[in-house]
Amino acid sequence: MVIYEALRLYPPVIALVRETDTDMKLGNKLIPAGTAIIVPIIAWHQDERFWGADVKEFNPERFAEGITKACKVPGAYLPFSFGPRNCIGQVFATIEAKVVLATILQRYRFCISSQYVHAPTVVVTLKPEFGMPIVFEEVL
């Protein structure tokens, strides 16, 4: 749940770009072949209509019943894209994050420092503007 929520707040990429292969109709609009479609992942991950009033808060419990029940709109959780062209490293990255987190939790308790201010900034990927100081405390 912690990893899913971290990826919701800080997705590896903030948007996807796809291009239509053929002419398509979306509602009553014609989208010609070759049109670039931008999927704004960061906007979807921070939309109150999808996630509720606490959308800006770090709340891993929203994933307590799984990814599909965490969001009011199916398919709005896209940290690694979706479909046949999703991120090839998605499974590896998720397993690696779980192993690292489990290894740390065997020896330490940690929490976000009281000095942390949630202020994402975009470089090539999204990152916290002021870093994310974490306090580790050894578990006896």
Protein backbone atom coordinates (compact mmCIF):
# COMPACT_ATOMS: atom_id res chain seq x y z
CA MET A 1 0.00 0.00 0.00
CA VAL A 2 2.85 2.37 0.87
CA ILE A 3 4.53 1.76 -2.48
CA TYR A 4 1.29 2.26 -4.42
CA GLU A 5 0.56 5.53 -2.64
CA ALA A 6 4.13 6.77 -3.16
CA LEU A 7 3.75 6.01 -6.88
CA ARG A 8 0.42 7.83 -6.95
CA LEU A 9 1.96 10.99 -5.48
CA TYR A 10 5.26 10.65 -7.33
CA PRO A 11 4.73 8.68 -10.56
CA PRO A 12 7.93 7.91 -12.51
CA VAL A 13 6.61 9.94 -15.47
CA ILE A 14 4.01 12.72 -15.36
CA ALA A 15 2.38 12.11 -18.75
CA LEU A 16 2.12 9.61 -21.59
CA VAL A 17 1.96 10.41 -25.26
CA ARG A 18 0.28 8.05 -27.69
CA GLU A 19 -0.49 8.48 -31.38
CA THR A 20 -3.63 7.27 -33.11
CA ASP A 21 -3.02 4.72 -35.89
CA THR A 22 -6.36 5.24 -37.61
CA ASP A 23 -9.15 7.79 -37.67
CA MET A 24 -11.25 7.39 -34.51
CA LYS A 25 -14.48 8.74 -33.21
CA LEU A 26 -14.60 9.81 -29.57
CA GLY A 27 -18.15 10.77 -28.72
CA ASN A 28 -19.12 13.09 -31.56
CA LYS A 29 -15.53 14.19 -32.28
CA LEU A 30 -13.38 12.79 -35.08
CA ILE A 31 -9.75 12.21 -34.15
CA PRO A 32 -7.64 11.81 -37.28
CA ALA A 33 -4.90 9.20 -37.64
CA GLY A 34 -1.53 10.52 -36.48
CA THR A 35 -3.00 12.67 -33.69
CA ALA A 36 -0.91 12.79 -30.52
CA ILE A 37 -2.95 11.99 -27.42
CA ILE A 38 -1.52 13.13 -24.09
CA VAL A 39 -2.54 11.24 -20.95
CA PRO A 40 -1.75 13.52 -17.98
CA ILE A 41 -0.87 10.92 -15.31
CA ILE A 42 0.00 13.50 -12.67
CA ALA A 43 -3.33 15.30 -13.17
CA TRP A 44 -5.27 12.04 -12.87
CA HIS A 45 -3.31 11.05 -9.75
CA GLN A 46 -4.13 14.39 -8.11
CA ASP A 47 -7.78 14.75 -9.11
CA GLU A 48 -10.22 14.94 -6.17
CA ARG A 49 -12.98 13.46 -8.34
CA PHE A 50 -10.92 10.29 -8.69
CA TRP A 51 -9.30 10.03 -5.23
CA GLY A 52 -11.38 12.12 -2.81
CA ALA A 53 -10.77 15.26 -0.77
CA ASP A 54 -7.52 13.94 0.73
CA VAL A 55 -5.91 13.58 -2.72
CA LYS A 56 -2.82 15.62 -1.75
CA GLU A 57 -2.21 13.63 1.45
CA PHE A 58 -0.02 10.54 1.75
CA ASN A 59 -2.64 7.95 2.68
CA PRO A 60 -1.57 4.36 1.95
CA GLU A 61 -4.84 3.08 3.46
CA ARG A 62 -6.67 4.14 0.29
CA PHE A 63 -5.12 0.99 -1.26
CA ALA A 64 -6.24 -1.34 1.57
CA GLU A 65 -8.69 -3.11 -0.74
CA GLY A 66 -6.36 -3.13 -3.74
CA ILE A 67 -5.66 -0.80 -6.63
CA THR A 68 -9.03 -1.24 -8.34
CA LYS A 69 -10.98 -0.12 -5.26
CA ALA A 70 -8.60 2.72 -4.31
CA CYS A 71 -9.87 5.04 -7.03
CA LYS A 72 -13.41 6.06 -7.94
CA VAL A 73 -12.56 5.85 -11.65
CA PRO A 74 -11.20 2.53 -12.98
CA GLY A 75 -7.94 2.97 -14.84
CA ALA A 76 -6.95 6.31 -13.31
CA TYR A 77 -3.94 4.83 -11.48
CA LEU A 78 -1.18 4.80 -14.11
CA PRO A 79 2.30 5.06 -12.58
CA PHE A 80 3.72 2.66 -15.21
CA SER A 81 1.29 3.37 -18.08
CA PHE A 82 -1.22 0.71 -19.15
CA GLY A 83 -2.00 -1.81 -21.85
CA PRO A 84 0.39 -3.54 -24.22
CA ARG A 85 2.86 -0.63 -24.13
CA ASN A 86 3.17 -0.28 -20.38
CA CYS A 87 6.57 0.02 -18.69
CA ILE A 88 8.73 -3.02 -19.31
CA GLY A 89 10.36 -2.52 -15.88
CA GLN A 90 7.09 -2.31 -13.90
CA VAL A 91 7.28 -5.76 -12.31
CA PHE A 92 11.01 -5.47 -11.58
CA ALA A 93 10.66 -1.98 -10.05
CA THR A 94 7.73 -3.05 -7.87
CA ILE A 95 9.47 -6.21 -6.63
CA GLU A 96 12.69 -4.28 -5.99
CA ALA A 97 10.82 -1.63 -3.98
CA LYS A 98 9.09 -4.33 -1.91
CA VAL A 99 12.38 -6.16 -1.20
CA VAL A 100 14.17 -2.94 -0.21
CA LEU A 101 11.29 -1.84 2.01
CA ALA A 102 11.04 -5.28 3.66
CA THR A 103 14.80 -5.34 4.27
CA ILE A 104 14.75 -1.90 5.89
CA LEU A 105 11.69 -2.73 8.00
CA GLN A 106 13.45 -5.77 9.48
CA ARG A 107 15.90 -3.49 11.27
CA TYR A 108 14.39 -0.02 11.40
CA ARG A 109 11.25 1.95 12.01
CA PHE A 110 11.01 5.14 10.05
CA CYS A 111 8.73 8.07 9.47
CA ILE A 112 8.79 11.21 7.40
CA SER A 113 10.54 14.03 9.18
CA SER A 114 8.31 16.74 10.64
CA GLN A 115 10.26 19.18 8.44
CA TYR A 116 8.97 17.56 5.24
CA VAL A 117 6.71 19.71 3.06
CA HIS A 118 4.90 17.98 0.17
CA ALA A 119 5.95 20.07 -2.82
CA PRO A 120 6.56 17.97 -5.95
CA THR A 121 8.69 19.42 -8.70
CA VAL A 122 9.34 18.09 -12.19
CA VAL A 123 12.82 17.54 -13.57
CA VAL A 124 12.69 14.66 -16.05
CA THR A 125 10.77 12.64 -13.52
CA LEU A 126 8.80 13.85 -10.54
CA LYS A 127 10.65 14.35 -7.25
CA PRO A 128 10.07 16.18 -3.96
CA GLU A 129 11.32 19.77 -4.33
CA PHE A 130 12.78 19.89 -0.82
CA GLY A 131 13.89 16.25 -0.62
CA MET A 132 12.23 13.84 1.78
CA PRO A 133 14.13 13.61 5.08
CA ILE A 134 13.38 10.27 6.72
CA VAL A 135 14.14 9.44 10.33
CA PHE A 136 15.38 5.86 10.90
CA GLU A 137 15.20 4.23 14.30
CA GLU A 138 16.74 0.80 14.84
CA VAL A 139 14.27 -1.91 15.83
CA LEU A 140 15.56 -4.01 18.71
